[in-house]
DNA sequence: CGGCTGCTTGATTACGCTCAAGATTAGTGG
DNA sequence: CCACTAATCTTGAGCGTAATCAAGCAGCCG
């Protein structure tokens, strides 16, 4: 396909890892010089995904990891009944597809929540490169390990918190991640729908909507449509810390 | 400590990776000959943990990964209020501690559910070894990736299933894992208490107990105390597949 | 402007939690 | 070996949180 080669070239230059603002969060952390160039050379930048477009679908063969550059990706599973389960939202600097290495097939589908550009990192080239670049090897392990740790902490949210605690924890998690990326921790735009949030948190849409309203009336935050402004993060933390139901805080054997 | 050096030596010989029955599930998969010996040399076998004993505690520095050899380990977090959240159960052949690589500190505590022996794999020796042994490098990535994928599928259980579906899914997951290890898929001993199961599944103990009773009265299984025999795995699959509450099966953006 | 999708609000229902007590089993020491 | 204590598990009754059902409302697109 000979379509707009010039534009693509410009893009390539602009997004080289060395000049990428996400450098400190992404795979290249701790790598520079000639090693960074070697990594850079295997990375492919493709045209941005439009809102709703799939990055990959469940069941397709695993070829590459993807690093989000801008925009947002949601990953989700669809069970036999056609029911969707949202498993995560991925912001710039985060990797998508790590769960597919094990079986060589994507266990989840991934689609763009808004206009989103990603870096494609072919795994058959990345993997041998980690043998030669210690910093790269360690960073890949770190990122995978953090993914596991963050999944585990989400268990706590789904297992122990009531509806208010879940939404509070979710908003604070987004806040923290936006702050890490240099955006405001207190005001941000939700890339995902309430339906997606509800699904991710294991709640009904109506419940999420009601809690937004309640939080607003209690002066914890202000929302208008997708835009959220946190007014009292400290109290949100407190609410996120409460373990609402099912908590006979005893310990087993 | 000069305690029973002979016993330890015998143990060392007996559990060498090459002769370990978990070979096919554990870290050494796909490695043999001289490479396997190199891996074997860095692995340390320590005295078995007694029931209730900690393998490590939350907040302690990360030094090593652990492979369960026999017995079972539960991992859990304790929140500010002293409330426990069980995040996983680890059977023989599974690695514990993968979530600690990222920050260099264990985010969870791990304790033995019964008499348990583990292989200790010092990470500062394992990591450089992965540079030289491609099979080892790939297997470590595979195991981490599978951990992520299995955590994601647990989201589906916590988020979409009702109480019956959660317990059914849990029992089937154990069944599958026991079968992979050469044990019976239909009859096994639960190493963990009902309290731990309930906590892991985000339910109250009473609910778990009631559902065991209900399953039994419907002829799906038989339990006596810790022992479980699955009588109708097909119907359990069906129950595990139902998405009980909060499922307006719609898809978001 | 109409049709659509996404969000909000209200009324009712139900699933699973809480509280309470009894039943079994395991662990301990006389 | 058995009595005693302490867990763990089971069962029952009542309640509360969040789901379901049902409309109405507000942006957004063609």
Coordinates of C-alpha atoms (C1' of nucleotides) in Angstrom, one line a residue:
Chain A
X1 CA 0.0 0.0 0.0
X2 CA 1.7 3.2 -1.2
X3 CA -0.5 5.5 0.9
X4 CA 1.0 8.7 2.3
X5 CA 4.6 7.6 2.8
X6 CA 5.7 11.0 3.7
X7 CA 3.3 11.4 6.6
X8 CA 4.4 8.1 8.0
X9 CA 8.0 9.1 7.8
X10 CA 7.4 12.2 9.7
X11 CA 5.6 10.3 12.3
X12 CA 8.5 7.9 12.6
X13 CA 10.9 10.7 13.4
X14 CA 8.6 12.4 15.8
X15 CA 8.0 9.4 17.9
X16 CA 11.5 7.8 18.2
X17 CA 11.8 6.4 21.7
X18 CA 14.6 8.8 22.6
X19 CA 12.3 11.8 22.1
X20 CA 9.2 10.2 23.4
X21 CA 7.8 11.8 26.6
X22 CA 6.7 8.4 27.9
X23 CA 10.3 7.3 27.9
X24 CA 10.4 7.0 31.7
X25 CA 7.3 4.9 31.9
X26 CA 7.6 2.6 28.9
X27 CA 9.8 -0.2 27.8
X28 CA 12.9 1.9 27.2
X29 CA 13.3 3.0 30.8
X30 CA 16.9 2.7 31.7
X31 CA 18.2 2.1 28.2
X32 CA 20.0 4.6 26.1
X33 CA 22.6 5.1 23.4
X34 CA 23.2 2.4 21.0
X35 CA 21.0 -0.1 22.8
X36 CA 18.0 2.3 22.6
X37 CA 18.6 2.6 18.9
X38 CA 18.5 -1.2 18.5
X39 CA 15.1 -1.3 20.3
X40 CA 13.9 1.6 18.3
X41 CA 14.6 -0.1 15.1
X42 CA 12.3 -3.0 15.7
X43 CA 9.4 -0.8 16.8
X44 CA 6.8 0.0 14.2
X45 CA 4.5 2.9 14.3
X46 CA 1.2 2.5 12.4
X47 CA -1.6 4.8 11.6
X48 CA -3.6 5.7 14.7
X49 CA -6.7 3.7 15.5
X50 CA -10.0 5.4 15.3
X51 CA -12.5 5.2 18.2
X52 CA -14.0 1.7 18.4
X53 CA -11.4 0.1 16.1
X54 CA -9.8 -3.1 17.3
X55 CA -6.1 -3.4 18.0
X56 CA -6.5 -7.1 18.1
X57 CA -9.2 -9.6 18.8
X58 CA -9.5 -12.5 21.2
X59 CA -8.2 -15.7 19.6
X60 CA -5.9 -14.1 17.1
X61 CA -2.3 -15.2 17.1
X62 CA 0.1 -13.3 19.2
X63 CA 2.7 -11.4 17.2
X64 CA 3.5 -8.2 19.0
X65 CA 3.2 -6.2 22.2
X66 CA 1.7 -2.7 21.9
X67 CA 2.7 0.4 23.8
X68 CA 0.0 3.1 24.0
X69 CA 1.4 6.4 22.8
X70 CA -1.8 8.5 23.0
X71 CA -5.4 7.8 23.5
X72 CA -6.7 4.9 25.5
X73 CA -7.3 1.2 24.9
X74 CA -9.8 -1.1 26.7
X75 CA -9.3 -4.9 26.9
X76 CA -12.2 -7.2 27.4
X77 CA -13.3 -10.8 27.1
X78 CA -16.6 -12.0 25.7
X79 CA -18.0 -15.1 27.2
X80 CA -20.0 -17.9 25.5
X81 CA -23.2 -15.9 26.0
X82 CA -21.8 -12.9 24.2
X83 CA -21.5 -11.1 27.5
X84 CA -18.6 -8.6 27.7
X85 CA -16.2 -8.4 30.6
X86 CA -14.0 -5.3 30.6
X87 CA -10.6 -6.3 32.1
X88 CA -8.6 -3.1 31.9
X89 CA -8.0 0.3 30.5
X90 CA -4.6 1.2 29.1
X91 CA -3.2 4.7 29.1
X92 CA -0.2 6.1 27.3
X93 CA 3.0 4.4 28.3
X94 CA 1.3 1.1 29.2
X95 CA 1.8 -2.1 27.4
X96 CA -1.0 -4.2 26.0
X97 CA -0.8 -7.9 25.1
X98 CA 1.4 -9.2 27.8
X99 CA -1.2 -11.9 28.6
X100 CA -0.7 -13.4 25.2
X101 CA 2.9 -14.5 25.5
X102 CA 2.0 -17.6 27.4
X103 CA -0.2 -19.4 24.9
X104 CA 0.7 -17.5 21.7
X105 CA -2.8 -16.4 21.3
X106 CA -4.6 -13.3 22.6
X107 CA -7.0 -14.2 25.4
X108 CA -8.6 -10.8 25.2
X109 CA -9.8 -8.3 22.6
X110 CA -8.5 -4.8 22.6
X111 CA -10.1 -1.7 21.1
X112 CA -9.6 2.0 21.1
X113 CA -11.8 4.1 23.3
X114 CA -10.8 7.2 21.3
X115 CA -8.4 8.1 18.6
X116 CA -5.3 6.2 19.8
X117 CA -1.8 5.6 18.5
X118 CA 0.3 2.7 19.5
X119 CA 3.9 1.4 19.0
X120 CA 4.0 -2.1 17.8
X121 CA 6.8 -4.2 19.2
X122 CA 7.1 -7.5 17.3
X123 CA 7.7 -10.1 20.0
X124 CA 9.9 -12.4 17.9
X125 CA 12.4 -9.6 17.6
X126 CA 12.0 -8.2 21.1
X127 CA 12.5 -11.5 22.9
X128 CA 16.0 -12.2 21.5
X129 CA 16.9 -8.6 22.1
X130 CA 16.3 -9.0 25.8
X131 CA 19.1 -11.5 25.9
X132 CA 21.6 -8.8 24.7
X133 CA 20.3 -5.8 26.5
X134 CA 20.1 -6.3 30.3
X135 CA 18.2 -3.1 30.9
X136 CA 15.5 -4.1 28.4
X137 CA 15.2 -7.6 29.9
X138 CA 14.8 -6.2 33.4
X139 CA 12.3 -3.5 32.3
X140 CA 10.1 -6.1 30.6
X141 CA 10.1 -8.2 33.7
X142 CA 9.3 -5.2 35.8
X143 CA 6.4 -4.2 33.7
X144 CA 5.0 -7.7 33.7
X145 CA 5.4 -8.0 37.4
X146 CA 3.7 -4.6 38.0
X147 CA 0.8 -5.8 35.8
X148 CA 0.4 -8.8 38.1
X149 CA 0.6 -6.7 41.2
X150 CA -1.9 -4.3 39.9
X151 CA -4.3 -7.1 38.9
X152 CA -4.0 -8.4 42.5
X153 CA -4.9 -5.1 44.0
X154 CA -7.9 -5.0 41.7
X155 CA -9.0 -8.2 43.4
X156 CA -9.2 -6.3 46.6
X157 CA -11.5 -3.8 45.0
X158 CA -13.8 -6.3 43.5
X159 CA -13.8 -8.6 46.5
X160 CA -14.0 -6.4 49.5
X161 CA -15.3 -3.0 48.5
X162 CA -18.9 -1.9 48.2
X163 CA -20.1 0.1 45.1
X164 CA -18.9 3.5 46.5
X165 CA -15.5 2.2 47.4
X166 CA -15.0 0.6 44.0
X167 CA -15.8 3.8 42.1
X168 CA -13.6 5.9 44.5
X169 CA -10.7 3.5 44.1
X170 CA -11.2 3.5 40.3
X171 CA -11.1 7.3 40.1
X172 CA -8.1 7.5 42.4
X173 CA -6.3 5.0 40.3
X174 CA -6.9 7.0 37.1
X175 CA -5.9 10.2 39.0
X176 CA -2.6 8.6 40.0
X177 CA -1.9 7.3 36.5
X178 CA -2.6 10.6 34.9
X179 CA -0.4 12.4 37.4
X180 CA 2.5 10.0 36.6
X181 CA 2.0 11.0 32.9
X182 CA 2.3 14.7 33.7
X183 CA -1.4 15.5 33.5
X184 CA -3.5 16.9 36.3
X185 CA -4.3 14.5 39.1
X186 CA -7.5 16.4 39.9
X187 CA -9.1 17.0 36.6
X188 CA -9.3 14.6 33.7
X189 CA -11.5 13.3 30.9
X190 CA -12.8 9.8 31.2
X191 CA -12.1 8.1 27.9
X192 CA -14.5 5.3 28.7
X193 CA -18.3 5.1 29.0
X194 CA -20.2 4.6 32.3
X195 CA -21.1 1.2 30.9
X196 CA -17.5 0.3 30.6
X197 CA -16.7 1.6 34.1
X198 CA -19.6 -0.3 35.6
X199 CA -18.6 -3.5 33.8
X200 CA -15.0 -3.1 34.9
X201 CA -16.0 -2.6 38.5
X202 CA -18.6 -5.4 38.5
X203 CA -21.5 -3.0 39.0
X204 CA -24.7 -2.0 37.1
X205 CA -24.5 1.2 35.0
X206 CA -27.3 2.6 37.1
X207 CA -25.3 2.1 40.2
X208 CA -22.3 3.9 38.8
X209 CA -24.4 6.8 37.7
X210 CA -26.1 7.1 41.0
X211 CA -22.8 7.1 42.9
X212 CA -21.4 9.8 40.6
X213 CA -24.5 11.9 41.5
X214 CA -24.1 11.1 45.2
X215 CA -20.4 12.0 45.2
X216 CA -21.2 15.2 43.5
X217 CA -23.9 16.2 45.9
X218 CA -21.5 15.4 48.8
X219 CA -19.0 17.8 47.3
X220 CA -16.4 15.0 46.6
X221 CA -16.2 15.8 42.9
X222 CA -17.8 17.6 40.0
X223 CA -18.6 15.9 36.8
X224 CA -20.0 17.2 33.5
X225 CA -20.3 14.4 31.1
X226 CA -16.9 12.8 30.7
X227 CA -15.0 15.5 32.5
X228 CA -14.2 14.8 36.2
X229 CA -12.8 17.1 38.8
X230 CA -11.8 15.6 42.2
X231 CA -12.6 18.1 44.9
X232 CA -11.8 16.1 48.0
X233 CA -9.3 13.3 47.2
X234 CA -8.7 12.7 50.9
X235 CA -12.3 11.7 51.5
X236 CA -12.3 9.7 48.4
X237 CA -9.3 7.8 49.7
X238 CA -11.2 7.2 52.9
X239 CA -14.2 5.8 51.0
X240 CA -11.9 3.7 48.8
X241 CA -10.4 2.3 52.0
X242 CA -13.6 1.1 53.5
X243 CA -14.4 -2.5 53.0
X244 CA -18.1 -2.5 52.7
X245 CA -19.6 -5.9 52.6
X246 CA -18.5 -9.4 53.5
X247 CA -15.7 -8.4 55.9
X248 CA -15.5 -10.4 59.0
X249 CA -11.8 -9.5 58.9
X250 CA -10.8 -12.9 60.3
X251 CA -7.9 -14.8 59.0
X252 CA -8.0 -18.4 57.9
X253 CA -5.4 -21.1 58.5
Chain B
X1 CA 22.7 -24.1 62.1
X2 CA 24.1 -27.6 62.0
X3 CA 20.8 -29.4 62.1
X4 CA 20.3 -32.6 60.3
X5 CA 22.7 -32.0 57.4
X6 CA 22.2 -35.5 56.1
X7 CA 18.4 -35.2 55.6
X8 CA 18.9 -32.0 53.7
X9 CA 21.4 -33.6 51.4
X10 CA 19.1 -36.4 50.7
X11 CA 16.4 -33.9 49.9
X12 CA 18.7 -32.1 47.6
X13 CA 19.4 -35.1 45.6
X14 CA 15.8 -36.2 45.5
X15 CA 14.4 -33.0 44.2
X16 CA 16.9 -32.1 41.5
X17 CA 14.9 -30.5 38.6
X18 CA 15.7 -33.3 36.2
X19 CA 14.0 -35.9 38.4
X20 CA 11.2 -33.6 39.6
X21 CA 7.7 -34.7 38.5
X22 CA 6.7 -31.1 38.1
X23 CA 9.4 -30.6 35.5
X24 CA 6.8 -30.1 32.8
X25 CA 4.9 -27.4 34.6
X26 CA 7.6 -25.5 36.3
X27 CA 10.4 -23.2 35.3
X28 CA 12.7 -25.9 33.8
X29 CA 10.2 -26.7 31.0
X30 CA 12.0 -27.0 27.7
X31 CA 15.5 -27.0 29.3
X32 CA 17.8 -29.9 29.7
X33 CA 21.4 -31.1 29.7
X34 CA 24.0 -28.7 30.9
X35 CA 21.6 -25.7 30.9
X36 CA 19.3 -27.5 33.3
X37 CA 22.3 -28.2 35.6
X38 CA 23.1 -24.5 35.7
X39 CA 19.6 -23.7 36.7
X40 CA 19.6 -26.5 39.2
X41 CA 22.7 -25.2 40.9
X42 CA 21.2 -21.8 41.8
X43 CA 18.1 -23.4 43.3
X44 CA 18.0 -23.9 47.0
X45 CA 15.7 -26.4 48.8
X46 CA 15.0 -25.4 52.3
X47 CA 13.2 -27.3 55.1
X48 CA 9.5 -27.6 54.5
X49 CA 7.2 -24.9 55.9
X50 CA 4.7 -26.0 58.5
X51 CA 1.0 -25.2 58.2
X52 CA 0.5 -21.5 58.9
X53 CA 4.1 -20.6 58.5
X54 CA 5.0 -17.6 56.3
X55 CA 7.1 -18.0 53.2
X56 CA 7.4 -14.2 53.2
X57 CA 5.5 -11.2 54.4
X58 CA 4.2 -8.1 52.7
X59 CA 6.8 -5.4 52.6
X60 CA 9.9 -7.5 52.9
X61 CA 12.5 -7.1 50.2
X62 CA 12.3 -9.3 47.2
X63 CA 15.1 -11.8 47.0
X64 CA 13.8 -14.9 45.3
X65 CA 11.0 -16.5 43.5
X66 CA 9.6 -19.7 45.0
X67 CA 8.3 -22.8 43.2
X68 CA 5.9 -24.9 45.2
X69 CA 7.0 -28.5 45.3
X70 CA 4.4 -30.0 47.5
X71 CA 1.6 -28.6 49.7
X72 CA -0.1 -25.3 49.0
X73 CA 0.5 -21.6 49.5
X74 CA -2.0 -18.8 49.9
X75 CA -1.1 -15.3 49.1
X76 CA -3.0 -12.4 50.7
X77 CA -3.0 -8.7 51.4
X78 CA -3.9 -7.0 54.6
X79 CA -5.5 -3.6 54.3
X80 CA -5.1 -0.7 56.7
X81 CA -8.0 -1.9 58.8
X82 CA -6.4 -5.3 59.3
X83 CA -8.8 -6.9 56.9
X84 CA -7.4 -9.8 54.9
X85 CA -7.9 -10.2 51.1
X86 CA -6.8 -13.6 49.7
X87 CA -5.4 -13.1 46.3
X88 CA -4.5 -16.7 45.2
X89 CA -3.7 -20.3 46.0
X90 CA -0.6 -21.8 44.7
X91 CA -0.3 -25.5 43.9
X92 CA 2.8 -27.6 43.2
X93 CA 4.7 -26.4 40.1
X94 CA 3.4 -22.9 40.4
X95 CA 5.7 -19.9 41.1
X96 CA 5.1 -17.5 44.0
X97 CA 6.5 -14.0 44.2
X98 CA 6.3 -12.8 40.6
X99 CA 4.5 -9.7 41.6
X100 CA 7.5 -8.5 43.6
X101 CA 10.0 -8.1 40.8
X102 CA 8.6 -4.7 39.8
X103 CA 9.2 -2.8 43.0
X104 CA 11.7 -5.1 44.7
X105 CA 9.3 -5.6 47.6
X106 CA 6.7 -8.2 48.2
X107 CA 3.2 -6.6 47.8
X108 CA 1.6 -9.7 49.4
X109 CA 2.2 -12.1 52.2
X110 CA 2.5 -15.8 51.5
X111 CA 1.8 -18.6 54.0
X112 CA 1.6 -22.3 53.9
X113 CA -1.9 -23.9 54.0
X114 CA -0.4 -27.2 55.0
X115 CA 3.0 -28.8 55.2
X116 CA 4.7 -27.3 52.1
X117 CA 8.1 -27.5 50.5
X118 CA 9.3 -25.0 48.0
X119 CA 12.3 -24.4 45.8
X120 CA 13.9 -21.0 46.4
X121 CA 15.3 -19.4 43.2
X122 CA 17.4 -16.3 44.0
X123 CA 16.4 -13.7 41.5
X124 CA 19.7 -12.0 41.3
X125 CA 21.1 -15.3 40.0
X126 CA 18.1 -16.3 37.9
X127 CA 17.9 -13.0 36.0
X128 CA 21.4 -13.1 34.4
X129 CA 20.9 -16.7 33.7
X130 CA 17.9 -15.9 31.5
X131 CA 20.3 -14.0 29.2
X132 CA 22.3 -17.1 28.5
X133 CA 19.5 -19.7 28.4
X134 CA 16.9 -18.9 25.8
X135 CA 14.5 -21.6 27.0
X136 CA 14.7 -20.4 30.5
X137 CA 14.0 -16.8 29.5
X138 CA 11.0 -17.8 27.4
X139 CA 9.6 -20.0 30.1
X140 CA 9.8 -17.3 32.7
X141 CA 8.0 -14.9 30.4
X142 CA 5.4 -17.6 29.6
X143 CA 4.7 -18.2 33.3
X144 CA 4.4 -14.5 34.1
X145 CA 2.1 -14.1 31.1
X146 CA -0.1 -16.9 32.2
X147 CA -0.3 -15.5 35.6
X148 CA -1.6 -12.2 34.1
X149 CA -4.1 -14.1 31.9
X150 CA -5.4 -16.2 34.8
X151 CA -5.8 -13.0 37.0
X152 CA -7.8 -11.5 34.1
X153 CA -10.1 -14.5 34.0
X154 CA -10.6 -14.2 37.7
X155 CA -11.9 -10.7 37.1
X156 CA -14.7 -12.3 35.1
X157 CA -15.5 -14.5 38.0
X158 CA -15.6 -11.7 40.5
X159 CA -17.3 -9.2 38.2
X160 CA -19.9 -11.2 36.4
X161 CA -20.8 -14.3 38.3
X162 CA -23.2 -14.8 41.2
X163 CA -22.2 -16.8 44.2
X164 CA -23.0 -20.2 42.7
X165 CA -21.0 -19.4 39.5
X166 CA -18.1 -18.3 41.6
X167 CA -17.9 -21.4 43.6
X168 CA -18.4 -23.6 40.6
X169 CA -15.7 -21.8 38.6
X170 CA -13.4 -22.1 41.6
X171 CA -13.9 -25.8 42.0
X172 CA -13.4 -26.4 38.2
X173 CA -10.2 -24.4 38.3
X174 CA -8.8 -26.5 41.1
X175 CA -10.0 -29.6 39.2
X176 CA -8.2 -28.6 36.1
X177 CA -5.0 -27.8 38.0
X178 CA -5.0 -31.0 39.9
X179 CA -5.5 -32.9 36.7
X180 CA -2.6 -31.1 35.1
X181 CA -0.5 -32.4 38.0
X182 CA -1.5 -36.0 37.5
X183 CA -4.0 -36.1 40.3
X184 CA -7.7 -36.9 40.0
X185 CA -9.8 -34.2 38.4
X186 CA -12.9 -35.4 40.2
X187 CA -11.8 -36.0 43.7
X188 CA -9.4 -33.8 45.7
X189 CA -8.7 -32.4 49.1
X190 CA -9.2 -28.7 49.6
X191 CA -6.1 -27.3 51.3
X192 CA -7.8 -24.1 52.3
X193 CA -10.6 -23.3 54.7
X194 CA -14.1 -22.2 53.7
X195 CA -13.2 -18.8 55.1
X196 CA -10.3 -18.5 52.6
X197 CA -12.4 -19.7 49.7
X198 CA -15.1 -17.2 50.6
X199 CA -12.6 -14.4 50.9
X200 CA -10.9 -15.3 47.6
X201 CA -14.3 -15.3 45.9
X202 CA -15.6 -12.1 47.5
X203 CA -18.3 -13.9 49.4
X204 CA -19.3 -14.5 53.0
X205 CA -18.3 -17.9 54.6
X206 CA -22.0 -18.7 55.2
X207 CA -22.8 -18.3 51.6
X208 CA -20.0 -20.7 50.6
X209 CA -21.1 -23.2 53.1
X210 CA -24.7 -22.9 51.9
X211 CA -23.8 -23.4 48.3
X212 CA -21.7 -26.5 49.1
X213 CA -24.8 -27.9 50.7
X214 CA -27.0 -26.9 47.8
X215 CA -24.6 -28.4 45.2
X216 CA -24.6 -31.6 47.3
X217 CA -28.4 -31.8 47.5
X218 CA -28.6 -31.3 43.8
X219 CA -26.2 -34.1 43.2
X220 CA -23.5 -32.0 41.7
X221 CA -20.8 -33.1 44.1
X222 CA -20.2 -34.7 47.4
X223 CA -18.2 -33.2 50.2
X224 CA -17.1 -34.4 53.5
X225 CA -15.1 -31.8 55.3
X226 CA -12.1 -30.9 53.0
X227 CA -12.6 -33.8 50.6
X228 CA -14.6 -32.9 47.4
X229 CA -15.8 -35.3 44.8
X230 CA -17.3 -33.7 41.6
X231 CA -20.2 -35.8 40.4
X232 CA -21.5 -33.7 37.5
X233 CA -18.7 -31.5 36.1
X234 CA -20.8 -30.7 33.0
X235 CA -23.5 -29.1 35.1
X236 CA -20.9 -27.3 37.2
X237 CA -19.5 -25.9 33.9
X238 CA -22.9 -24.7 33.0
X239 CA -23.4 -23.0 36.4
X240 CA -19.9 -21.5 36.1
X241 CA -20.8 -20.1 32.7
X242 CA -23.9 -18.3 33.9
X243 CA -23.3 -14.6 34.5
X244 CA -25.7 -14.1 37.3
X245 CA -26.1 -10.4 38.2
X246 CA -25.3 -7.2 36.5
X247 CA -25.2 -8.4 33.0
X248 CA -27.0 -6.3 30.5
X249 CA -24.5 -7.9 28.0
X250 CA -24.2 -4.6 26.1
X251 CA -21.0 -3.4 24.8
X252 CA -19.6 0.1 25.4
X253 CA -17.7 2.3 23.0
Chain C
dC1 C1' -34.8 17.9 12.9
dG2 C1' -35.4 13.2 14.0
dG3 C1' -33.4 9.1 15.6
dC4 C1' -29.9 7.3 18.4
dT5 C1' -27.0 6.2 22.1
dG6 C1' -25.5 7.2 26.6
dC7 C1' -26.7 8.9 31.0
dT8 C1' -29.7 9.8 34.9
dT9 C1' -33.6 9.0 38.0
dG10 C1' -37.3 6.3 40.3
dA11 C1' -39.7 2.0 42.1
dT12 C1' -39.4 -2.7 43.2
dT13 C1' -37.1 -7.0 43.9
dA14 C1' -33.7 -10.4 45.3
dC15 C1' -29.3 -12.1 46.3
dG16 C1' -26.2 -12.5 49.5
dC17 C1' -24.6 -10.3 54.1
dT18 C1' -25.2 -9.9 59.0
dC19 C1' -26.3 -11.6 63.3
dA20 C1' -27.1 -15.6 66.1
dA21 C1' -26.8 -20.3 67.5
dG22 C1' -25.9 -25.1 67.1
dA23 C1' -23.0 -29.0 65.1
dT24 C1' -18.5 -31.2 63.9
dT25 C1' -14.0 -31.7 64.0
dA26 C1' -9.4 -30.9 65.5
dG27 C1' -6.1 -29.9 68.7
dT28 C1' -4.4 -30.1 73.7
dG29 C1' -3.4 -31.6 78.0
dG30 C1' -4.6 -34.3 82.0
Chain D
dC1 C1' -7.5 -42.5 76.0
dC2 C1' -10.7 -39.4 76.9
dA3 C1' -12.3 -34.8 78.4
dC4 C1' -12.1 -30.2 77.3
dT5 C1' -11.5 -26.1 74.5
dA6 C1' -11.2 -23.9 70.4
dA7 C1' -11.8 -23.6 65.6
dT8 C1' -14.3 -24.5 61.6
dC9 C1' -18.4 -25.4 59.4
dT10 C1' -23.4 -25.5 59.0
dT11 C1' -28.1 -23.9 59.4
dG12 C1' -31.7 -20.4 60.3
dA13 C1' -34.0 -15.6 60.4
dG14 C1' -34.1 -10.9 59.0
dC15 C1' -32.3 -7.1 56.6
dG16 C1' -29.7 -4.1 53.3
dT17 C1' -27.3 -3.0 49.2
dA18 C1' -27.2 -3.1 44.7
dA19 C1' -29.6 -5.3 40.5
dT20 C1' -33.6 -5.2 37.6
dC21 C1' -37.3 -3.1 35.4
dA22 C1' -39.1 1.1 33.4
dA23 C1' -39.1 5.8 31.9
dG24 C1' -37.4 10.3 31.0
dC25 C1' -33.5 13.3 29.6
dA26 C1' -29.5 15.1 27.2
dG27 C1' -25.9 15.2 23.8
dC28 C1' -24.5 13.6 19.1
dC29 C1' -24.8 11.9 14.6
dG30 C1' -26.5 11.8 10.1

